[in-house]
mmCIF file of C-alpha atoms in Angstrom:
data_model
loop_
_atom_site.group_PDB
_atom_site.id
_atom_site.type_symbol
_atom_site.label_atom_id
_atom_site.label_comp_id
_atom_site.label_asym_id
_atom_site.label_seq_id
_atom_site.Cartn_x
_atom_site.Cartn_y
_atom_site.Cartn_z
ATOM 1 C CA MET A 1 -0.149 0.130 -0.089
ATOM 2 C CA PRO A 2 2.682 2.805 0.876
ATOM 3 C CA GLN A 3 4.571 1.974 -2.192
ATOM 4 C CA PHE A 4 1.365 2.463 -4.466
ATOM 5 C CA ALA A 5 0.640 5.526 -2.021
ATOM 6 C CA SER A 6 3.839 7.178 -2.845
ATOM 7 C CA ILE A 7 3.441 6.342 -6.634
ATOM 8 C CA ARG A 8 0.017 7.793 -6.720
ATOM 9 C CA THR A 9 1.257 11.058 -4.973
ATOM 10 C CA ARG A 10 3.992 11.459 -7.174
ATOM 11 C CA LYS A 11 1.680 11.168 -10.223
ATOM 12 C CA ILE A 12 -0.873 13.794 -8.727
ATOM 13 C CA LYS A 13 2.589 16.119 -8.394
ATOM 14 C CA LYS A 14 3.323 15.898 -11.637
ATOM 15 C CA ILE A 15 0.141 16.567 -13.029
ATOM 16 C CA ARG A 16 -0.570 19.180 -11.231
ATOM 17 C CA LYS A 17 2.772 20.789 -12.235
ATOM 18 C CA PHE A 18 1.687 20.131 -15.994
ATOM 19 C CA SER A 19 -1.694 21.448 -15.494
ATOM 20 C CA ARG A 20 -0.016 24.586 -13.954
ATOM 21 C CA SER A 21 2.071 25.232 -17.025
ATOM 22 C CA ASN A 22 -0.285 23.984 -19.585
ATOM 23 C CA ILE A 23 -3.658 24.774 -18.653
ATOM 24 C CA THR A 24 -4.571 26.983 -21.061
ATOM 25 C CA VAL A 25 -3.559 24.731 -23.928
ATOM 26 C CA MET A 26 -4.710 21.736 -22.495
ATOM 27 C CA THR A 27 -8.533 23.719 -22.332
ATOM 28 C CA ARG A 28 -8.135 24.797 -25.770
ATOM 29 C CA THR A 29 -7.185 21.500 -27.147
ATOM 30 C CA THR A 30 -10.053 19.349 -25.204
ATOM 31 C CA ASN A 31 -12.105 22.142 -26.271
ATOM 32 C CA CYS A 32 -11.588 21.753 -29.887
ATOM 33 C CA PHE A 33 -11.660 17.983 -29.363
ATOM 34 C CA TYR A 34 -15.232 18.355 -27.622
ATOM 35 C CA ASN A 35 -16.554 20.682 -30.517
ATOM 36 C CA SER A 36 -15.277 18.338 -33.273
ATOM 37 C CA ARG A 37 -17.011 15.239 -31.460
ATOM 38 C CA VAL A 38 -20.283 17.428 -31.237
ATOM 39 C CA THR A 39 -20.222 18.400 -34.933
ATOM 40 C CA LEU A 40 -19.445 15.082 -36.088
#
């Protein structure tokens, strides 16, 4: 369990860092993807 928890926290930290740096890009890409899916 402790190993899994440490891995999970590491992943969360990485995700947080990534979201902080590229949140605008991510939102743009997701919005484009969602719009394309809706149109199709």
